[in-house]
Coordinates of C-alpha atoms in Angstrom, one line a residue:
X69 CA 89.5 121.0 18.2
X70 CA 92.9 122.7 16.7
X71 CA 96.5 121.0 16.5
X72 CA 96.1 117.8 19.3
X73 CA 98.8 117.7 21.2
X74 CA 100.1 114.6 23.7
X75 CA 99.6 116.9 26.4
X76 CA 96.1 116.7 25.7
X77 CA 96.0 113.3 26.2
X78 CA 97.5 113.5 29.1
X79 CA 94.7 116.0 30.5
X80 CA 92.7 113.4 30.4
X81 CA 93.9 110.5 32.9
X82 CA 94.2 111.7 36.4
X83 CA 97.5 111.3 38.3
X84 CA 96.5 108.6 41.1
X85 CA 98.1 107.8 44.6
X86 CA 99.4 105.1 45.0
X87 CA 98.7 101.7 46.0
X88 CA 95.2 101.1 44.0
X89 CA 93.4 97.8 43.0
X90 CA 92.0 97.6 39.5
X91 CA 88.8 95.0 38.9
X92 CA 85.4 95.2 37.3
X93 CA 83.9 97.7 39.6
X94 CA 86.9 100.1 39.2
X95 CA 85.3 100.7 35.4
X96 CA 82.4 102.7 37.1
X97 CA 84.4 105.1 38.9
X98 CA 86.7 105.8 35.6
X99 CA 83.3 106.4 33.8
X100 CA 81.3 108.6 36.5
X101 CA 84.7 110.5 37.2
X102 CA 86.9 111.3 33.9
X103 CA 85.9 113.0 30.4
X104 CA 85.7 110.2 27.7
X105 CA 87.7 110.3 25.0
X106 CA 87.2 113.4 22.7
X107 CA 86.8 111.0 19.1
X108 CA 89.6 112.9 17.3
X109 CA 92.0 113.2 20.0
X110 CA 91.1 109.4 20.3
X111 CA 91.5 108.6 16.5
X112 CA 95.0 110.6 16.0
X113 CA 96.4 109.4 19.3
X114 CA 95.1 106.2 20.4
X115 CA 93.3 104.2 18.1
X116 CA 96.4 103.2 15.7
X117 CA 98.0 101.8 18.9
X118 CA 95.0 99.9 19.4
X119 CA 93.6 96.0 18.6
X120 CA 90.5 96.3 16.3
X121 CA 87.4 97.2 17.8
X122 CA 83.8 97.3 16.7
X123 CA 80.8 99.8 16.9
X124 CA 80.5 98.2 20.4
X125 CA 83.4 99.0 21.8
X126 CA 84.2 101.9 24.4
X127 CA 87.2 103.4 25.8
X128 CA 87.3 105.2 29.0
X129 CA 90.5 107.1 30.1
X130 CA 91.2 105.5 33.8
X131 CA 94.9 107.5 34.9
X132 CA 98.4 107.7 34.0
X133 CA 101.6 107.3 36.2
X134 CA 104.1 109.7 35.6
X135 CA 107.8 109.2 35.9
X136 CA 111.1 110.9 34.8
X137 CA 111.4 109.1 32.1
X138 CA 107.9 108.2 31.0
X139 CA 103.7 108.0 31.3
X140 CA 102.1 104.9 31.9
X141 CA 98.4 105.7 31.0
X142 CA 95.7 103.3 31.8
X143 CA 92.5 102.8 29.4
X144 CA 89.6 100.4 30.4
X145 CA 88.3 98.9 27.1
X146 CA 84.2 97.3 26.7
X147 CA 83.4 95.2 23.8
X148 CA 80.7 92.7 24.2
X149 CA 81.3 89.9 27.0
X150 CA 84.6 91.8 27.1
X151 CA 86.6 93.9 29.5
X152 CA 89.7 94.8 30.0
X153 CA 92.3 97.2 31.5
X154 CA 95.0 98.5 29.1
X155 CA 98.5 100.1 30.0
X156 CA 100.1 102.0 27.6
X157 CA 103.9 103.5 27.9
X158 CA 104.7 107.0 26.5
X159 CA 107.8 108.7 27.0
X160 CA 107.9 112.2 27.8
X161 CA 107.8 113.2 24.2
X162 CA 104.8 111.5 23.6
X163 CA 106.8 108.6 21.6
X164 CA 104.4 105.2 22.0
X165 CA 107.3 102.9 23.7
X166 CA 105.0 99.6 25.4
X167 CA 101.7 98.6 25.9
X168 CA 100.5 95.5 28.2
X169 CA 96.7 94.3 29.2
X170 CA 96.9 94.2 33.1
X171 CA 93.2 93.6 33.9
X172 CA 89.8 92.6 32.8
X173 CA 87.6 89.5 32.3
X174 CA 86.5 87.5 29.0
X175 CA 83.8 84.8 28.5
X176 CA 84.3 82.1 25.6
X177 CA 82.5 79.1 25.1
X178 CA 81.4 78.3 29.2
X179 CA 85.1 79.7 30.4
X180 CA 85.2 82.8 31.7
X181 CA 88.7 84.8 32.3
X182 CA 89.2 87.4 35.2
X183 CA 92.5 89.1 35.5
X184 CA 92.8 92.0 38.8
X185 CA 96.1 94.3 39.0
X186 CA 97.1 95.7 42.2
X187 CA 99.8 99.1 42.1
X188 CA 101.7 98.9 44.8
X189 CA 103.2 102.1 46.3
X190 CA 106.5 101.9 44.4
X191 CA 104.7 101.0 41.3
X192 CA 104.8 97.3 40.6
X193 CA 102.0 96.0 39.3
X194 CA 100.5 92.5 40.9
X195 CA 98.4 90.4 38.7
X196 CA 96.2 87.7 39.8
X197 CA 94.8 85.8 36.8
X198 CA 92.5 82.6 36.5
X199 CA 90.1 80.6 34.6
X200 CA 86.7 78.4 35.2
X201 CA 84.5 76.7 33.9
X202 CA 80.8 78.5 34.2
X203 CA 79.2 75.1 35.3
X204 CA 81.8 74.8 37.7
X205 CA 83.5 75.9 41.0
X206 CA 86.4 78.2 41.0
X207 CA 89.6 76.2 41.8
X208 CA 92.8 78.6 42.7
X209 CA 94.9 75.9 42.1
X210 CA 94.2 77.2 38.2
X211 CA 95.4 80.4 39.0
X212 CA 98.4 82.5 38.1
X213 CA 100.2 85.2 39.7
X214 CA 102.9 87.7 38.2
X215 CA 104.6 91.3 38.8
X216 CA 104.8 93.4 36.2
X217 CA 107.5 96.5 36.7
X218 CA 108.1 99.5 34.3
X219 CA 111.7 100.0 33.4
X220 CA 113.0 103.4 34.0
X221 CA 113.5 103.2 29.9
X222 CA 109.4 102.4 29.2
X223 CA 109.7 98.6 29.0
X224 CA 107.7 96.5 30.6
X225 CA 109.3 93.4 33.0
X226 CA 107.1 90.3 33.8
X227 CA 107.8 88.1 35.9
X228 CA 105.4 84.9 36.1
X229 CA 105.0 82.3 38.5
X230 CA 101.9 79.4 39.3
X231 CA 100.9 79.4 42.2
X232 CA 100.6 76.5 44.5

């Protein structure tokens, strides 16, 4: 591979319609669907912005919104009893401005930790998130729900509330 470039990176995520739902079964369609990562594309581009990893962890590119003022691409991340959905802002330069985890699920101890993300069609994202117990019954009361909206600028807004 000569001189990578961000534009490279960006062949890689499609440019999606808007609404679309993210959960675990999304993953498969990312992975049957889109190239994976070309490893030194990934290592000059990604992997500094990323949390450490080990020889178990993947990375599948998922697809980007574009805007004016920036790209919003979105990276599904596998590590062992892990899984999760990973936004990352660029502006048009390529310049890393953001980054925010808007999906996935985690087990520790007997908990296990879902979070779904739904795009609406302007572009807010809706999270659900929740915890249980694995010997016990789900119980929504447990649950959170937020918005997350990209600023024109690249920042990331969150608003949280619990729900009742």
């Amino acid at each position: 591979m000569g001189k990578i470039t961000f534009g490279d990176l960006l062949e890689l995520f499609p440019q999606l319609e808007l609404p679309l739902f993210l959960d675990d079964e999304s993953a498969s369609l990312f992975s049957q669907n889109n190239d994976p990562f070309p490893g030194e594309l990934f290592d000059a581009m990604l992997r500094p912005l990323l949390p450490d990893d080990d020889e178990y962890t993947e990375y599948v590119p998922c697809f980007r919104i574009s805007q004016d003022e920036y790209h919003a691409l979105v990276i599904w991340k596998a590590s062992l009893l892990t899984y999760e959905y990973l936004m990352l802002i660029f502006d048009k330069k390529g310049q890393f401005l953001s980054s925010e985890r808007i999906g996935g699920m985690l087990v520790r101890d007997d908990q296990l930790f879902r979070r779904v993300a739904h795009f609406d069609e302007e572009g807010i994202i809706h999270i659900a998130e929740g915890a249980t117990d694995l010997s016990e019954r789900f119980d929504p009361k447990e649950s959170n729900t937020y918005e997350i909206e990209i600023l024109p600028n690249g920042e990331i807004y969150s608003s949280r509330s619990k729900l009742n």
